[in-house]
PDB file of C-alpha atoms in Angstrom:
ATOM      1  CA  MET D   1      32.512   8.667 -42.520  1.00 94.00           C
ATOM      2  CA  ASP D   2      31.458  10.899 -45.270  1.00 97.00           C
ATOM      3  CA  LEU D   3      34.230   9.951 -47.966  1.00 98.00           C
ATOM      4  CA  LYS D   4      32.866  12.538 -50.503  1.00 98.00           C
ATOM      5  CA  LYS D   5      33.064  15.404 -47.979  1.00 98.00           C
ATOM      6  CA  VAL D   6      36.732  14.375 -47.250  1.00 98.00           C
ATOM      7  CA  GLU D   7      37.571  14.366 -50.920  1.00 98.00           C
ATOM      8  CA  GLU D   8      35.923  17.794 -51.447  1.00 98.00           C
ATOM      9  CA  GLY D   9      37.911  18.948 -48.612  1.00 98.00           C
ATOM     10  CA  VAL D  10      41.340  17.575 -49.980  1.00 98.00           C
ATOM     11  CA  ARG D  11      40.635  19.376 -53.316  1.00 98.00           C
ATOM     12  CA  LEU D  12      40.009  22.619 -51.505  1.00 98.00           C
ATOM     13  CA  ILE D  13      43.404  22.136 -49.500  1.00 98.00           C
ATOM     14  CA  LEU D  14      45.175  21.450 -52.918  1.00 98.00           C
ATOM     15  CA  GLU D  15      43.861  24.538 -54.420  1.00 98.00           C
ATOM     16  CA  GLY D  16      44.532  26.463 -51.317  1.00 98.00           C
ATOM     17  CA  VAL D  17      48.213  25.629 -51.229  1.00 98.00           C
ATOM     18  CA  GLY D  18      48.355  26.683 -55.070  1.00 98.00           C
ATOM     19  CA  GLU D  19      48.053  23.250 -56.697  1.00 98.00           C
ATOM     20  CA  ASP D  20      45.934  22.127 -59.539  1.00 98.00           C
ATOM     21  CA  PRO D  21      43.849  19.198 -58.254  1.00 97.00           C
ATOM     22  CA  ASN D  22      43.203  18.297 -61.912  1.00 97.00           C
ATOM     23  CA  ARG D  23      46.796  17.727 -62.552  1.00 97.00           C
ATOM     24  CA  GLU D  24      47.526  13.981 -63.498  1.00 97.00           C
ATOM     25  CA  GLY D  25      49.551  13.231 -60.436  1.00 97.00           C
ATOM     26  CA  LEU D  26      46.788  14.726 -58.081  1.00 98.00           C
ATOM     27  CA  LEU D  27      43.651  13.406 -59.850  1.00 98.00           C
ATOM     28  CA  LYS D  28      43.116  10.530 -57.400  1.00 98.00           C
ATOM     29  CA  THR D  29      44.723  12.173 -54.461  1.00 98.00           C
ATOM     30  CA  PRO D  30      41.310  13.144 -52.923  1.00 98.00           C
ATOM     31  CA  GLU D  31      39.999   9.531 -53.107  1.00 98.00           C
ATOM     32  CA  ARG D  32      43.286   8.170 -51.669  1.00 98.00           C
ATOM     33  CA  VAL D  33      43.343  10.599 -48.807  1.00 98.00           C
ATOM     34  CA  ALA D  34      39.574   9.868 -47.987  1.00 98.00           C
ATOM     35  CA  LYS D  35      40.492   6.125 -47.970  1.00 98.00           C
ATOM     36  CA  MET D  36      43.436   6.792 -45.717  1.00 98.00           C
ATOM     37  CA  TYR D  37      41.474   8.855 -43.349  1.00 98.00           C
ATOM     38  CA  ALA D  38      38.794   5.877 -43.260  1.00 98.00           C
ATOM     39  CA  GLU D  39      41.569   3.651 -42.035  1.00 97.00           C
ATOM     40  CA  CYS D  40      43.271   6.193 -39.732  1.00 97.00           C
ATOM     41  CA  PHE D  41      40.086   7.184 -38.091  1.00 98.00           C
ATOM     42  CA  ALA D  42      38.244   3.767 -37.951  1.00 98.00           C
ATOM     43  CA  GLY D  43      38.462   3.873 -34.279  1.00 98.00           C
ATOM     44  CA  LEU D  44      35.587   6.415 -34.066  1.00 98.00           C
ATOM     45  CA  ALA D  45      33.272   3.538 -34.942  1.00 97.00           C
ATOM     46  CA  ALA D  46      34.974   0.993 -32.524  1.00 97.00           C
ATOM     47  CA  ASP D  47      33.392   0.210 -29.037  1.00 97.00           C
ATOM     48  CA  PRO D  48      36.464  -0.855 -27.175  1.00 97.00           C
ATOM     49  CA  ALA D  49      34.245  -2.631 -24.355  1.00 96.00           C
ATOM     50  CA  GLU D  50      33.430  -5.133 -26.952  1.00 97.00           C
ATOM     51  CA  TYR D  51      36.968  -6.515 -26.629  1.00 97.00           C
ATOM     52  CA  PHE D  52      36.274  -7.605 -23.182  1.00 97.00           C
ATOM     53  CA  GLU D  53      33.067  -9.595 -23.500  1.00 96.00           C
ATOM     54  CA  THR D  54      34.992 -12.875 -23.378  1.00 96.00           C
ATOM     55  CA  THR D  55      37.430 -13.398 -20.414  1.00 97.00           C
ATOM     56  CA  PHE D  56      38.986 -16.571 -19.177  1.00 96.00           C
ATOM     57  CA  ASP D  57      38.873 -17.942 -15.561  1.00 95.00           C
ATOM     58  CA  GLU D  58      42.559 -18.878 -15.121  1.00 95.00           C
ATOM     59  CA  HIS D  59      43.005 -17.904 -11.547  1.00 94.00           C
ATOM     60  CA  HIS D  60      45.852 -15.619 -12.480  1.00 96.00           C
ATOM     61  CA  GLU D  61      46.581 -12.893 -10.148  1.00 92.00           C
ATOM     62  CA  GLU D  62      50.144 -11.854 -11.485  1.00 97.00           C
ATOM     63  CA  MET D  63      51.032  -9.096 -13.504  1.00 98.00           C
ATOM     64  CA  VAL D  64      50.325  -9.378 -17.449  1.00 98.00           C
ATOM     65  CA  LEU D  65      52.349  -7.151 -19.643  1.00 98.00           C
ATOM     66  CA  VAL D  66      52.367  -6.528 -23.449  1.00 98.00           C
ATOM     67  CA  ARG D  67      55.275  -4.387 -24.412  1.00 98.00           C
ATOM     68  CA  ASP D  68      56.111  -2.691 -27.521  1.00 98.00           C
ATOM     69  CA  ILE D  69      52.733  -2.531 -29.076  1.00 98.00           C
ATOM     70  CA  PRO D  70      53.212  -0.240 -32.120  1.00 98.00           C
ATOM     71  CA  PHE D  71      50.599   2.353 -32.777  1.00 98.00           C
ATOM     72  CA  TYR D  72      49.993   5.120 -35.212  1.00 98.00           C
ATOM     73  CA  SER D  73      47.630   8.084 -34.410  1.00 98.00           C
ATOM     74  CA  MET D  74      46.810  11.707 -35.796  1.00 98.00           C
ATOM     75  CA  CYS D  75      47.428  14.690 -33.701  1.00 97.00           C
ATOM     76  CA  GLU D  76      43.973  16.469 -33.367  1.00 97.00           C
ATOM     77  CA  HIS D  77      45.538  19.744 -33.405  1.00 97.00           C
ATOM     78  CA  HIS D  78      47.378  19.504 -36.787  1.00 96.00           C
ATOM     79  CA  LEU D  79      46.149  16.274 -38.236  1.00 96.00           C
ATOM     80  CA  ALA D  80      49.800  15.084 -38.447  1.00 97.00           C
ATOM     81  CA  PRO D  81      50.731  11.497 -37.423  1.00 98.00           C
ATOM     82  CA  PHE D  82      52.198  10.551 -34.237  1.00 98.00           C
ATOM     83  CA  PHE D  83      53.418   6.998 -33.573  1.00 98.00           C
ATOM     84  CA  GLY D  84      55.405   4.860 -31.268  1.00 98.00           C
ATOM     85  CA  LYS D  85      54.981   1.980 -28.857  1.00 98.00           C
ATOM     86  CA  ALA D  86      52.495   1.306 -26.067  1.00 98.00           C
ATOM     87  CA  HIS D  87      53.368  -0.822 -23.125  1.00 98.00           C
ATOM     88  CA  VAL D  88      50.123  -2.115 -21.172  1.00 98.00           C
ATOM     89  CA  ALA D  89      50.077  -3.969 -18.000  1.00 98.00           C
ATOM     90  CA  TYR D  90      47.270  -5.200 -15.663  1.00 98.00           C
ATOM     91  CA  ILE D  91      47.131  -7.335 -12.593  1.00 98.00           C
ATOM     92  CA  PRO D  92      43.870  -9.363 -12.911  1.00 98.00           C
ATOM     93  CA  ALA D  93      40.949  -9.001 -10.283  1.00 97.00           C
ATOM     94  CA  SER D  94      41.179 -11.314  -7.374  1.00 95.00           C
ATOM     95  CA  ASP D  95      38.816 -13.706  -9.224  1.00 95.00           C
ATOM     96  CA  GLY D  96      41.874 -14.392 -11.499  1.00 96.00           C
ATOM     97  CA  ARG D  97      39.929 -13.765 -14.775  1.00 96.00           C
ATOM     98  CA  ILE D  98      42.134 -12.587 -17.811  1.00 98.00           C
ATOM     99  CA  CYS D  99      41.315 -11.365 -21.264  1.00 97.00           C
ATOM    100  CA  GLY D 100      43.177 -12.462 -24.348  1.00 97.00           C
ATOM    101  CA  ILE D 101      46.407 -10.556 -24.734  1.00 97.00           C
ATOM    102  CA  SER D 102      45.612  -9.585 -28.418  1.00 98.00           C
ATOM    103  CA  LYS D 103      42.608  -7.622 -26.767  1.00 98.00           C
ATOM    104  CA  LEU D 104      45.213  -5.322 -25.298  1.00 98.00           C
ATOM    105  CA  ALA D 105      46.662  -4.361 -28.639  1.00 98.00           C
ATOM    106  CA  ARG D 106      43.085  -4.080 -30.091  1.00 98.00           C
ATOM    107  CA  LEU D 107      42.431  -1.506 -27.282  1.00 98.00           C
ATOM    108  CA  VAL D 108      45.226   0.511 -28.251  1.00 98.00           C
ATOM    109  CA  ASP D 109      44.384   0.597 -31.854  1.00 98.00           C
ATOM    110  CA  ALA D 110      40.708   1.447 -31.224  1.00 98.00           C
ATOM    111  CA  TYR D 111      41.691   4.626 -29.370  1.00 98.00           C
ATOM    112  CA  ALA D 112      44.704   5.475 -31.371  1.00 98.00           C
ATOM    113  CA  ARG D 113      42.751   5.471 -34.603  1.00 98.00           C
ATOM    114  CA  ARG D 114      40.894   8.756 -33.752  1.00 98.00           C
ATOM    115  CA  PRO D 115      41.848  12.281 -33.840  1.00 98.00           C
ATOM    116  CA  GLN D 116      43.930  12.395 -30.508  1.00 98.00           C
ATOM    117  CA  VAL D 117      46.356  13.796 -28.058  1.00 98.00           C
ATOM    118  CA  GLN D 118      48.853  11.316 -26.544  1.00 98.00           C
ATOM    119  CA  GLU D 119      47.773  12.085 -22.888  1.00 98.00           C
ATOM    120  CA  ARG D 120      44.280  11.378 -23.433  1.00 98.00           C
ATOM    121  CA  LEU D 121      44.945   8.247 -25.496  1.00 98.00           C
ATOM    122  CA  THR D 122      47.107   6.908 -22.574  1.00 98.00           C
ATOM    123  CA  SER D 123      44.308   7.638 -20.014  1.00 98.00           C
ATOM    124  CA  GLN D 124      41.487   6.126 -22.286  1.00 98.00           C
ATOM    125  CA  ILE D 125      43.256   2.849 -22.542  1.00 98.00           C
ATOM    126  CA  ALA D 126      44.017   2.611 -18.870  1.00 98.00           C
ATOM    127  CA  ASP D 127      40.354   3.623 -17.855  1.00 98.00           C
ATOM    128  CA  THR D 128      38.813   1.223 -20.232  1.00 98.00           C
ATOM    129  CA  LEU D 129      40.906  -1.649 -18.695  1.00 98.00           C
ATOM    130  CA  ILE D 130      39.707  -0.680 -15.167  1.00 98.00           C
ATOM    131  CA  GLU D 131      35.925  -0.445 -16.274  1.00 98.00           C
ATOM    132  CA  GLN D 132      35.915  -3.720 -18.299  1.00 97.00           C
ATOM    133  CA  LEU D 133      38.303  -6.008 -16.411  1.00 97.00           C
ATOM    134  CA  HIS D 134      37.926  -4.542 -12.718  1.00 97.00           C
ATOM    135  CA  PRO D 135      41.703  -5.482 -12.178  1.00 98.00           C
ATOM    136  CA  GLN D 136      43.704  -4.960  -9.168  1.00 98.00           C
ATOM    137  CA  GLY D 137      45.700  -2.325 -11.093  1.00 98.00           C
ATOM    138  CA  VAL D 138      46.728  -0.969 -14.596  1.00 98.00           C
ATOM    139  CA  ILE D 139      49.639   0.905 -15.895  1.00 98.00           C
ATOM    140  CA  VAL D 140      50.073   2.196 -19.441  1.00 98.00           C
ATOM    141  CA  VAL D 141      53.058   3.847 -20.799  1.00 98.00           C
ATOM    142  CA  MET D 142      53.219   5.410 -24.343  1.00 98.00           C
ATOM    143  CA  GLU D 143      56.356   6.575 -26.195  1.00 98.00           C
ATOM    144  CA  ALA D 144      55.885   8.424 -29.483  1.00 98.00           C
ATOM    145  CA  GLU D 145      57.287  10.703 -31.887  1.00 98.00           C
ATOM    146  CA  HIS D 146      54.966  13.611 -33.013  1.00 98.00           C
ATOM    147  CA  LEU D 147      55.510  14.680 -36.734  1.00 97.00           C
ATOM    148  CA  CYS D 148      53.725  18.065 -35.743  1.00 94.00           C
ATOM    149  CA  MET D 149      56.811  18.695 -33.687  1.00 95.00           C
ATOM    150  CA  SER D 150      59.551  16.749 -35.827  1.00 96.00           C
ATOM    151  CA  MET D 151      58.730  18.148 -39.473  1.00 95.00           C
ATOM    152  CA  ARG D 152      57.087  21.617 -38.544  1.00 94.00           C
ATOM    153  CA  GLY D 153      57.207  24.085 -35.779  1.00 93.00           C
ATOM    154  CA  VAL D 154      60.181  23.524 -33.531  1.00 96.00           C
ATOM    155  CA  LYS D 155      61.652  20.829 -35.971  1.00 96.00           C
ATOM    156  CA  LYS D 156      62.931  18.388 -33.474  1.00 95.00           C
ATOM    157  CA  PRO D 157      63.040  15.076 -35.228  1.00 96.00           C
ATOM    158  CA  GLY D 158      63.695  11.985 -33.091  1.00 96.00           C
ATOM    159  CA  SER D 159      62.260  13.527 -29.841  1.00 97.00           C
ATOM    160  CA  LYS D 160      60.061  11.373 -28.021  1.00 97.00           C
ATOM    161  CA  THR D 161      57.058  11.974 -25.665  1.00 98.00           C
ATOM    162  CA  THR D 162      56.412   9.552 -23.003  1.00 98.00           C
ATOM    163  CA  THR D 163      53.083   9.417 -21.052  1.00 98.00           C
ATOM    164  CA  SER D 164      51.809   7.184 -18.268  1.00 98.00           C
ATOM    165  CA  ALA D 165      48.532   6.358 -16.756  1.00 98.00           C
ATOM    166  CA  VAL D 166      48.705   4.461 -13.608  1.00 98.00           C
ATOM    167  CA  ARG D 167      45.740   2.919 -11.656  1.00 98.00           C
ATOM    168  CA  GLY D 168      45.026   0.804  -8.562  1.00 98.00           C
ATOM    169  CA  ALA D 169      47.792  -1.425  -7.203  1.00 98.00           C
ATOM    170  CA  PHE D 170      50.416   0.327  -9.601  1.00 98.00           C
ATOM    171  CA  GLU D 171      49.636   3.790  -8.110  1.00 97.00           C
ATOM    172  CA  LYS D 172      49.422   2.605  -4.555  1.00 97.00           C
ATOM    173  CA  ASN D 173      52.304   0.108  -4.365  1.00 97.00           C
ATOM    174  CA  HIS D 174      55.693   1.516  -5.288  1.00 97.00           C
ATOM    175  CA  ALA D 175      57.364  -1.984  -5.455  1.00 97.00           C
ATOM    176  CA  THR D 176      54.695  -3.071  -7.966  1.00 97.00           C
ATOM    177  CA  ARG D 177      55.082   0.014 -10.145  1.00 98.00           C
ATOM    178  CA  ALA D 178      58.937  -0.340  -9.955  1.00 98.00           C
ATOM    179  CA  GLU D 179      58.483  -4.042 -11.267  1.00 98.00           C
ATOM    180  CA  ALA D 180      56.333  -3.054 -14.004  1.00 98.00           C
ATOM    181  CA  LEU D 181      58.599  -0.138 -15.160  1.00 98.00           C
ATOM    182  CA  SER D 182      61.624  -2.301 -14.861  1.00 98.00           C
ATOM    183  CA  LEU D 183      59.931  -4.861 -17.160  1.00 98.00           C
ATOM    184  CA  ILE D 184      58.811  -2.267 -19.635  1.00 98.00           C
ATOM    185  CA  PHE D 185      62.247  -0.376 -19.900  1.00 96.00           C
ATOM    186  CA  ARG D 186      64.463  -3.389 -19.424  1.00 90.00           C
TER     187      ARG D 186
END
């Protein structure tokens, strides 16, 4: 990431909205924003496949679910934050290999820390799990509040957007999907 370019851009924005970037309170704002963007967009440099280089042979063929994974992302249309919870479940492949559960949270972060739309974010998580673990099925449900909708535009704070991506056994078997959704929304 080119932090100097981000700093220059922030100075231009401050001038564009009628502020003085040389005012005491704003002197370090371009540097702070650049550091914040480096953190918020760190996922652009991440390769989520790396999280699945190590798996464990546990002969486990039942659902694995991690609920309420907090995430923060930036709407690519407005560069305004959206944030919420991700729920990620998979049924291991028939060989019973599993990944460490922290890898599911890391996967969410890797894709959330990019300019995003929630719909694509949800699909990227599910598709990466399919590609890397070859599970029998994957379901990802994400619930988020979008500040581009809460604090501007229609101004509806508190409204939540829910997206889902369903693959394999969760797509084909209604009972399996119902079990996962009941555990997610219990």
